[in-house]
PDB file of C-alpha atoms in Angstrom:
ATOM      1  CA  UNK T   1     118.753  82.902  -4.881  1.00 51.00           C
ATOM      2  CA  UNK T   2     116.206  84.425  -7.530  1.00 52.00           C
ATOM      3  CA  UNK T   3     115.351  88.369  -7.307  1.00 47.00           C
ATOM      4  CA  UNK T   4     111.790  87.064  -6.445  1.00 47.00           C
ATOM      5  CA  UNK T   5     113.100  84.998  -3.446  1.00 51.00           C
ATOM      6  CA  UNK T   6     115.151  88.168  -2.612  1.00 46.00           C
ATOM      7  CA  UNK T   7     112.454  90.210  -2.812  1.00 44.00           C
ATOM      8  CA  UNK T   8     109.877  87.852  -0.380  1.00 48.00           C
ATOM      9  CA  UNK T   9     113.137  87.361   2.185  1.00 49.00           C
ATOM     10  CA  UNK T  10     113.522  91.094   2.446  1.00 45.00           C
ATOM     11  CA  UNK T  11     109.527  91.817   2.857  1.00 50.00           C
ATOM     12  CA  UNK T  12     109.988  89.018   5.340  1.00 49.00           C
ATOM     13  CA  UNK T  13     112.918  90.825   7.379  1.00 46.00           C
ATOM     14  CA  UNK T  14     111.141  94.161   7.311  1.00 50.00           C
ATOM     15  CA  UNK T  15     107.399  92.957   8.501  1.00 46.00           C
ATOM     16  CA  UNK T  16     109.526  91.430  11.399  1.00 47.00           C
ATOM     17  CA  UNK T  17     111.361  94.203  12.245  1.00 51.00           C
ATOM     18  CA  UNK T  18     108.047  96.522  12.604  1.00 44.00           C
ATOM     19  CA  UNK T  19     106.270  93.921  14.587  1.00 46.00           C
ATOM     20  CA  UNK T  20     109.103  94.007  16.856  1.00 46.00           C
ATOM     21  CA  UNK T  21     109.135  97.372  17.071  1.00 46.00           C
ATOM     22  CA  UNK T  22     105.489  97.675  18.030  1.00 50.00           C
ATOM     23  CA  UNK T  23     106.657  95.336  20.639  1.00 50.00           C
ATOM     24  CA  UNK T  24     108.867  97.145  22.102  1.00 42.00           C
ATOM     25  CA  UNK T  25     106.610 100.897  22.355  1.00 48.00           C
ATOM     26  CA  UNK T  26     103.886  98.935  24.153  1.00 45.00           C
ATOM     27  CA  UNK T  27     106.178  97.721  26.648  1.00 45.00           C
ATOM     28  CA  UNK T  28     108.006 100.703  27.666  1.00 43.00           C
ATOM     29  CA  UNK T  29     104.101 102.861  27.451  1.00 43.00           C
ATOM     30  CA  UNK T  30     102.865 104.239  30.482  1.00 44.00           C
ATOM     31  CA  UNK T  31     100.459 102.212  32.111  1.00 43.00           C
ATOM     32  CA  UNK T  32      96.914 104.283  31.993  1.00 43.00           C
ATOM     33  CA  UNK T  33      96.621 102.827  35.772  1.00 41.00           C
ATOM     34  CA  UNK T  34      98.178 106.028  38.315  1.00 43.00           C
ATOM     35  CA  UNK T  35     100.475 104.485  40.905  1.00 42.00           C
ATOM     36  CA  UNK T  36     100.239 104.965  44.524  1.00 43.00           C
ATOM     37  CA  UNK T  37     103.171 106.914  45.794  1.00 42.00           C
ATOM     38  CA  UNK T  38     103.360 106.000  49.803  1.00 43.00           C
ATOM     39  CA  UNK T  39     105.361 109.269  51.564  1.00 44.00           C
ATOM     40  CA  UNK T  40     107.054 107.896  54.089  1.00 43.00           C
ATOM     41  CA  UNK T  41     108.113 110.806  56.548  1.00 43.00           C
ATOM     42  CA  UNK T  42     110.592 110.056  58.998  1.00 46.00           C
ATOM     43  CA  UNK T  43     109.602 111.209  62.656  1.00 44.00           C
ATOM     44  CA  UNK T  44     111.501 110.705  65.791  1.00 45.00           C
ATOM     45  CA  UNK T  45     110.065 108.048  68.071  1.00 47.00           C
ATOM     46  CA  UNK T  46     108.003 109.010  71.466  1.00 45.00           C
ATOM     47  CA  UNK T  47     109.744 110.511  74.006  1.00 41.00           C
ATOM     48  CA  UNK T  48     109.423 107.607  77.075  1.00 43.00           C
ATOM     49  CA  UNK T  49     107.168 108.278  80.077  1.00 38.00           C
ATOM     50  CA  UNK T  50     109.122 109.400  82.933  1.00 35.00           C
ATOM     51  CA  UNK T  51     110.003 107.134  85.797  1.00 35.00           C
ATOM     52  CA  UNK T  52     108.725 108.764  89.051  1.00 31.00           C
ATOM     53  CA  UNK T  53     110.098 106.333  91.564  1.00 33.00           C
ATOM     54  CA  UNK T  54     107.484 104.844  93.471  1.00 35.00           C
ATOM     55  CA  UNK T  55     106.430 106.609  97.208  1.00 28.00           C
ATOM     56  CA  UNK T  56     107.892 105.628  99.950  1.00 29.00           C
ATOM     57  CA  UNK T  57     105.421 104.540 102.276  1.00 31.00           C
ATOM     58  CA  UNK T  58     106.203 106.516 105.561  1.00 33.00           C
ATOM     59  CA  UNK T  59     104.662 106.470 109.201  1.00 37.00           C
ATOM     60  CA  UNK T  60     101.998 108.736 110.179  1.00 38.00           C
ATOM     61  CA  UNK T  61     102.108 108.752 113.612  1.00 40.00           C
ATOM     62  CA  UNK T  62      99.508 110.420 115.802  1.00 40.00           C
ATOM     63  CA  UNK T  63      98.592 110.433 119.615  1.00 44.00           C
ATOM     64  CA  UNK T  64      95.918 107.591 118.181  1.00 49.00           C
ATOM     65  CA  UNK T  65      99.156 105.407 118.420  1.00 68.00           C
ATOM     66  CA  UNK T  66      99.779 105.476 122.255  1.00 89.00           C
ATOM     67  CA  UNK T  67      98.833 102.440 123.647  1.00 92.00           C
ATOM     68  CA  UNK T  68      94.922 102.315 124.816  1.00 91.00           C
ATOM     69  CA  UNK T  69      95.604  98.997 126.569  1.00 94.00           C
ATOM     70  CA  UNK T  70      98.606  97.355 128.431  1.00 97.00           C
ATOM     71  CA  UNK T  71      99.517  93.893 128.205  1.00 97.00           C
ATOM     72  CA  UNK T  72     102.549  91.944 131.156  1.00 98.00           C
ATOM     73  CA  UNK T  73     105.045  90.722 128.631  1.00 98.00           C
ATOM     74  CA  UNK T  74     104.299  86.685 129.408  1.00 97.00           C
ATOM     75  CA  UNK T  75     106.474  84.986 131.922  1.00 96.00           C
ATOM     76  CA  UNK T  76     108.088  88.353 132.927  1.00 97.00           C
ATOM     77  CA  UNK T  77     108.214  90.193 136.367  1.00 95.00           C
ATOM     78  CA  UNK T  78     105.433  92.529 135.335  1.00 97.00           C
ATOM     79  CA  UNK T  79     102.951  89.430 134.553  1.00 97.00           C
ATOM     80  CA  UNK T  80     103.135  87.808 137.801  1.00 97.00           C
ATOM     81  CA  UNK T  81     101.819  91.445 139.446  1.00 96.00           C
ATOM     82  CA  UNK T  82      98.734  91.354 141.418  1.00 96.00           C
ATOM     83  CA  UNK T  83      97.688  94.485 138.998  1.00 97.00           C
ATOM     84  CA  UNK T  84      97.864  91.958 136.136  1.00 98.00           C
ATOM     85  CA  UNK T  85      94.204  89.720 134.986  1.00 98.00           C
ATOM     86  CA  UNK T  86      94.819  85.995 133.371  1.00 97.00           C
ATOM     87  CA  UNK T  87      94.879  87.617 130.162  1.00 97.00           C
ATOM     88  CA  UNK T  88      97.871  89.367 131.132  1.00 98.00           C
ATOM     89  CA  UNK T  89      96.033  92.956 130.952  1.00 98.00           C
ATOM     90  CA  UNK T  90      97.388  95.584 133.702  1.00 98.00           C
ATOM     91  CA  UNK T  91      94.145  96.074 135.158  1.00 97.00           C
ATOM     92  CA  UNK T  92      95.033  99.906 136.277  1.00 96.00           C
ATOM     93  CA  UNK T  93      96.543 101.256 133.450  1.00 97.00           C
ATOM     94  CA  UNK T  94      96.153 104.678 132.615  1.00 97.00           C
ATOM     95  CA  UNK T  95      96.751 105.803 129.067  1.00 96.00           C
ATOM     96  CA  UNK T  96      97.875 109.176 130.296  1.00 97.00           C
ATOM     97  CA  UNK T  97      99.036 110.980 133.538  1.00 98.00           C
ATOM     98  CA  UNK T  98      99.566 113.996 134.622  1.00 98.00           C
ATOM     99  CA  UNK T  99     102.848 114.897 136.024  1.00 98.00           C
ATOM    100  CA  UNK T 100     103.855 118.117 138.322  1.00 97.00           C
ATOM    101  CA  UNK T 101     100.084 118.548 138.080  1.00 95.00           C
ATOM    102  CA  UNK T 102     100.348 120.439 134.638  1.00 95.00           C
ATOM    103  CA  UNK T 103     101.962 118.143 132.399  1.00 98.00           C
ATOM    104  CA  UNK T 104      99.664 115.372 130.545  1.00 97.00           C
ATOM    105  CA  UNK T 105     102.110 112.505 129.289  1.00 98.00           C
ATOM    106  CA  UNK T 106     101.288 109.363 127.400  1.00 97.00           C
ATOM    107  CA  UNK T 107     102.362 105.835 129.489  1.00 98.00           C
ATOM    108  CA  UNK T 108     103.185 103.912 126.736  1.00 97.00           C
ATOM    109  CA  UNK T 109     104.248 106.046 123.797  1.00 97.00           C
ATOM    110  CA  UNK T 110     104.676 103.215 121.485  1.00 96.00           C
ATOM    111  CA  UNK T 111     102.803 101.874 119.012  1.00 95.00           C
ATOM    112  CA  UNK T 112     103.018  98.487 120.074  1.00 95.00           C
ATOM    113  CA  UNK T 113     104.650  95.914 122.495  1.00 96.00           C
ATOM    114  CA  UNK T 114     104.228  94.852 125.984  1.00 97.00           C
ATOM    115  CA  UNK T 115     105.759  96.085 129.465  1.00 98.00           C
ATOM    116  CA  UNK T 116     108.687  93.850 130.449  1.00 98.00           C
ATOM    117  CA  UNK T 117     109.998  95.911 133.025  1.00 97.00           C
ATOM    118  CA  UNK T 118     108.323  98.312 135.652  1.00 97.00           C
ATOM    119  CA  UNK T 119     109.911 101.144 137.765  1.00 97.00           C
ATOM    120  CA  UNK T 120     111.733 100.316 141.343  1.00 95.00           C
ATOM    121  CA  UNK T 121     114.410  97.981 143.031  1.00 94.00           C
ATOM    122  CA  UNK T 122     116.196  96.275 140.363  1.00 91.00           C
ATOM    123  CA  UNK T 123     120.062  94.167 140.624  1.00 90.00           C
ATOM    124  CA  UNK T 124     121.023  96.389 143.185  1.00 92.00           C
ATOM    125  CA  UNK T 125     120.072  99.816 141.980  1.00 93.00           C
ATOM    126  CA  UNK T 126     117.021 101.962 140.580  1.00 95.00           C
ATOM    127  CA  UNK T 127     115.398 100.790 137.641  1.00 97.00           C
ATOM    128  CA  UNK T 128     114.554 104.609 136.389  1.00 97.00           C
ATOM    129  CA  UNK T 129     111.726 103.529 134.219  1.00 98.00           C
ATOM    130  CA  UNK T 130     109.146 101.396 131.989  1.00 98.00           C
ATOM    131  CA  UNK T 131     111.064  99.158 129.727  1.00 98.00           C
ATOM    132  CA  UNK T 132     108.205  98.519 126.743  1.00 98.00           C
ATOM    133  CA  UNK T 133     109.000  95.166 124.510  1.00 98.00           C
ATOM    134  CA  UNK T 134     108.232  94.087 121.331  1.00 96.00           C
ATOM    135  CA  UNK T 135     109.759  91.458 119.215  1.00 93.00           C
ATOM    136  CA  UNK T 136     109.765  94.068 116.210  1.00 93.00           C
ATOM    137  CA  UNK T 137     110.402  97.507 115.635  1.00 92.00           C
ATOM    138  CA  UNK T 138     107.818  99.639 116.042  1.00 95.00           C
ATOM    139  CA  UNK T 139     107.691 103.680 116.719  1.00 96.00           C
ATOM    140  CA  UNK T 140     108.553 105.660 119.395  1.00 97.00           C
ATOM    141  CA  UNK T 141     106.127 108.819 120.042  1.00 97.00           C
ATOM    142  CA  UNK T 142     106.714 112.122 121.981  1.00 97.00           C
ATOM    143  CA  UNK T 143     104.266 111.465 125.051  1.00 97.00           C
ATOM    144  CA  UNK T 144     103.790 114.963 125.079  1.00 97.00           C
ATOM    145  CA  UNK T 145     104.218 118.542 123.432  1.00 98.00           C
ATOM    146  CA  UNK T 146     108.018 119.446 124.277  1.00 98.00           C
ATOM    147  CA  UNK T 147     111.511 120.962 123.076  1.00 98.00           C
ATOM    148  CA  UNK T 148     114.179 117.968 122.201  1.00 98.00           C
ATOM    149  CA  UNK T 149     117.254 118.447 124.628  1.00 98.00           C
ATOM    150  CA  UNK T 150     119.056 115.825 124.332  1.00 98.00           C
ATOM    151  CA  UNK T 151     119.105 113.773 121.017  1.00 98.00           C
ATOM    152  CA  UNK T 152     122.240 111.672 121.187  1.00 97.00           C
ATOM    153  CA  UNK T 153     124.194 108.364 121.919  1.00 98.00           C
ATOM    154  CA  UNK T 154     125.218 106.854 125.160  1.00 97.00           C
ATOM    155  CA  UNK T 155     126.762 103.601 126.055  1.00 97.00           C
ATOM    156  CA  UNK T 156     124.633 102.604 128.680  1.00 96.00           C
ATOM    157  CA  UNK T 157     121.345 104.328 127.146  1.00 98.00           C
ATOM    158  CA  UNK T 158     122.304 103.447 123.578  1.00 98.00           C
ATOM    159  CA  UNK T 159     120.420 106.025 120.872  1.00 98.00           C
ATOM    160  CA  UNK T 160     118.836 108.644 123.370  1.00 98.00           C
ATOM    161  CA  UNK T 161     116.228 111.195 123.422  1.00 98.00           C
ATOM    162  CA  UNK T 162     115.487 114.011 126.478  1.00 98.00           C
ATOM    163  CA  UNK T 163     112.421 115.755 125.706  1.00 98.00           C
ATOM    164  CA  UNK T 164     111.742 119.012 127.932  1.00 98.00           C
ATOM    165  CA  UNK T 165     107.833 119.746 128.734  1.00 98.00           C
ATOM    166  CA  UNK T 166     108.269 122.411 130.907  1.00 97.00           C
ATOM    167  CA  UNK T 167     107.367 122.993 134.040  1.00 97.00           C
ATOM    168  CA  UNK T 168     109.945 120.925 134.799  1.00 98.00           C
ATOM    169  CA  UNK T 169     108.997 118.024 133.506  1.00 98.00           C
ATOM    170  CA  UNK T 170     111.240 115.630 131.135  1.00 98.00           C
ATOM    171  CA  UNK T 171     110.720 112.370 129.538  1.00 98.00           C
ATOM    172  CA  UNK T 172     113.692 110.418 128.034  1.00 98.00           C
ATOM    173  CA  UNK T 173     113.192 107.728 125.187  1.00 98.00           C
ATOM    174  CA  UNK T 174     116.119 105.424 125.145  1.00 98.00           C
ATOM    175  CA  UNK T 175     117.312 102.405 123.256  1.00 98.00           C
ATOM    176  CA  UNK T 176     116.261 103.568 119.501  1.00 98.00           C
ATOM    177  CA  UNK T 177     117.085 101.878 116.200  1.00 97.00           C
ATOM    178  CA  UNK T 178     117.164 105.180 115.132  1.00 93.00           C
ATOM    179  CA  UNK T 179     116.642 108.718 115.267  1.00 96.00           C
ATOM    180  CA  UNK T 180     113.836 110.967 112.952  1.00 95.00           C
ATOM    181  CA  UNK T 181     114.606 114.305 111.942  1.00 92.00           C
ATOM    182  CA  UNK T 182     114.258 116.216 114.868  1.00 93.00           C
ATOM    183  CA  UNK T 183     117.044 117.114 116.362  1.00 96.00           C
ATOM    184  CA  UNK T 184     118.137 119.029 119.348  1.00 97.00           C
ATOM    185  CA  UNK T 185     116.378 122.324 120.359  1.00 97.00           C
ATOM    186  CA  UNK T 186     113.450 121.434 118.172  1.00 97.00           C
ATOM    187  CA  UNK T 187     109.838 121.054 118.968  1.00 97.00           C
ATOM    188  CA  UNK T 188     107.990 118.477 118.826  1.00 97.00           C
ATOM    189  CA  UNK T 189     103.758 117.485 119.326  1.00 97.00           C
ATOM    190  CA  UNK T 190     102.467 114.613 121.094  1.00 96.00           C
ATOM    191  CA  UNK T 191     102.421 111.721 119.366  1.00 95.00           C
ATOM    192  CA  UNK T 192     105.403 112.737 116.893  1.00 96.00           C
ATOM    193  CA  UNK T 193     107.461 110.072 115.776  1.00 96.00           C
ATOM    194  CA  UNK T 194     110.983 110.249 117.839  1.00 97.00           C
ATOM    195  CA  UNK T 195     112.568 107.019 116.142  1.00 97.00           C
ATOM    196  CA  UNK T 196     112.202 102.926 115.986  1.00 97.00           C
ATOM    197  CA  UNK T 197     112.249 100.881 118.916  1.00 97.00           C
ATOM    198  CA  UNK T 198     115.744  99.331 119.208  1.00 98.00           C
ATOM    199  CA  UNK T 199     118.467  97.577 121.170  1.00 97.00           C
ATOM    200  CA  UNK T 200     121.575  99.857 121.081  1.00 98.00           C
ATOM    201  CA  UNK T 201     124.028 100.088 123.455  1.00 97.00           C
ATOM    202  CA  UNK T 202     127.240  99.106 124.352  1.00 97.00           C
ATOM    203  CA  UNK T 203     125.830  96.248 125.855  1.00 96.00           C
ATOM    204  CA  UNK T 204     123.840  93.177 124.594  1.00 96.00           C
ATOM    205  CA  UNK T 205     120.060  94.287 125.281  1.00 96.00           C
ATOM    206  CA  UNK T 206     116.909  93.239 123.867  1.00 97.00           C
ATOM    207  CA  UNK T 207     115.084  94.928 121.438  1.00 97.00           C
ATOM    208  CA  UNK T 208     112.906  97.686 123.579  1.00 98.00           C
ATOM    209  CA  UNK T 209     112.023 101.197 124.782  1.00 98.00           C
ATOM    210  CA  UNK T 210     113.223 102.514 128.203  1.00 98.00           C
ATOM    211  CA  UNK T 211     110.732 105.216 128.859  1.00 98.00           C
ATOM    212  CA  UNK T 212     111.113 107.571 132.070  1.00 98.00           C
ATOM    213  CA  UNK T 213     109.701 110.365 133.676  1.00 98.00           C
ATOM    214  CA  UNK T 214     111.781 112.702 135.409  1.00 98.00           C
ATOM    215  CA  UNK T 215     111.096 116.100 137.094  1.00 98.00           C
ATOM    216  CA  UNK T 216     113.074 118.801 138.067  1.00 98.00           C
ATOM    217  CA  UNK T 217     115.714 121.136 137.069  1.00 97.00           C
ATOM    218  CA  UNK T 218     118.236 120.356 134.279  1.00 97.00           C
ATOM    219  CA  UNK T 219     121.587 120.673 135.471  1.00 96.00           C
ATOM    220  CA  UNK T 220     124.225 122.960 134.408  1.00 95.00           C
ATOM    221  CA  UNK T 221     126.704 120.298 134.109  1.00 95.00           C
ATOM    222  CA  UNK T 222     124.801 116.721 134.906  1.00 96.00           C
ATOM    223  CA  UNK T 223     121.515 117.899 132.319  1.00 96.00           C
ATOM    224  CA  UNK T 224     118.970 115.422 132.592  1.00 97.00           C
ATOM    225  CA  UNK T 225     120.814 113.110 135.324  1.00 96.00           C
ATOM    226  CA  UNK T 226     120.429 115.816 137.761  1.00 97.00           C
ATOM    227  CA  UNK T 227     116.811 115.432 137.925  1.00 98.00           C
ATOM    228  CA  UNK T 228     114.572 113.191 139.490  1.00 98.00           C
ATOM    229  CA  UNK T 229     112.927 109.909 137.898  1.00 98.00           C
ATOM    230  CA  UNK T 230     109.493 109.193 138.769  1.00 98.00           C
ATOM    231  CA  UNK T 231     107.417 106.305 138.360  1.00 98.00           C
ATOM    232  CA  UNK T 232     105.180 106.977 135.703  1.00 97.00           C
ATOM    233  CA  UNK T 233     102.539 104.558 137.037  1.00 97.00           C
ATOM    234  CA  UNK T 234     102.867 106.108 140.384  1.00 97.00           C
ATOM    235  CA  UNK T 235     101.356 109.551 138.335  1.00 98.00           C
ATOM    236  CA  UNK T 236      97.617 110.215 138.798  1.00 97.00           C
ATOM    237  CA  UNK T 237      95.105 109.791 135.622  1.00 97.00           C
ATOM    238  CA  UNK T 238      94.759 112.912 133.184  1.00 95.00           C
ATOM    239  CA  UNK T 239      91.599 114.114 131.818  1.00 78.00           C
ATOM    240  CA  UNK T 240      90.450 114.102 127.994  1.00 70.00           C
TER     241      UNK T 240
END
């Protein structure tokens, strides 16, 4: 090669090399355009809403749940009565009585149902009561303002409630599905709820309440067996 070709080969080489060069600063120069930065800040998620388990709906009972009519349960004793219309309404039914003359009592402290069974003669013995049917449970009431005497179970009375009055005057509530809080030498309002209407026994019974009225003096060692039952019907009507 000639020292001119040398020469042009090198000037060659060296304008490549600064091109190159140039190149290479504009690609590594800052851009004049600012980037974003994005913070991202960690935070802890929400605490979650607190579950409030939903109310239990509960029964308010009052004395509006006595029974302001009385229906014969159909093709029962108590329909074929001459007290009974074609409708099966007990034509002198008294929503509440007054017993020893003091006493105002509800008839039917239920809140539903109708009367299967009526005080008297009944397979030999005393039927002691108002037997009060219903096909589902419904709730018992106190049929009157009273202390709770006897809140217990009994074969032949199943789940069992004695409610003193005074003046001796008692009502017992039998048959229950169950008892409400209450319990024994508490007091109780008319129209408190005692329990469900049930079947227990130690017997096969239908679902019902066996309601009496009973009036006397509680025995020392009989309680409520030493007094008298009275028929409820038999009672005359109390005032408002």
């Amino acid at each position: 090669m000639s020292t001119i070709e040398k020469f042009a080969f090198l000037g060659a080489v060296t304008l490549a090399s600064v091109l190159i060069a140039q190149e290479l600063d504009k690609a590594v120069t800052p851009s004049d355009t600012a980037l974003t930065v994005i913070e991202v800040v960690a935070t802890e998620p929400p605490a979650p809403e607190p579950v409030v388990p939903p109310t239990i709906l509960s029964l308010a009972p009052s004395p509006a749940g006595f029974l302001d009519r009385l229906t014969a349960c159909k093709g029962l004793s108590p329909s074929f009565g001459a007290n009974v219309d074609s409708d099966l309404v007990v034509t002198d039914y008294k929503p509440f009585v007054l017993a020893e003359g003091a006493v105002r009592l509800a008839t039917a402290p239920v809140g539903g149902g109708c009367l299967s069974s009526v005080f008297g003669p009944r397979n030999g013995g005393l039927h002691k009561g108002l037997d009060y049917y219903s096909t589902e449970a419904v709730p018992v009431f106190a049929a009157a303002d009273g202390e709770i005497r006897r809140r217990r179970y009994r074969s032949d009375y199943g789940n069992m409630i004695v409610l003193d009055h005074g003046r001796g005057v008692f009502t017992r509530y039998a048959h229950l599905e169950s008892f409400a809080d209450p319990d024994e030498g508490e007091r109780v309002i008319a129209g408190q709820y005692l329990g469900m209407m049930g079947n227990t026994a130690g017997y096969v019974v239908p679902r019902h309440l066996h309601y009496e009225v009973l009036t006397g003096k509680w025995g020392a060692r009989a309680g409520s067996f030493a007094l008298t039952p009275v028929d409820v019907m038999s009672l005359p009507e109390a005032g408002d």
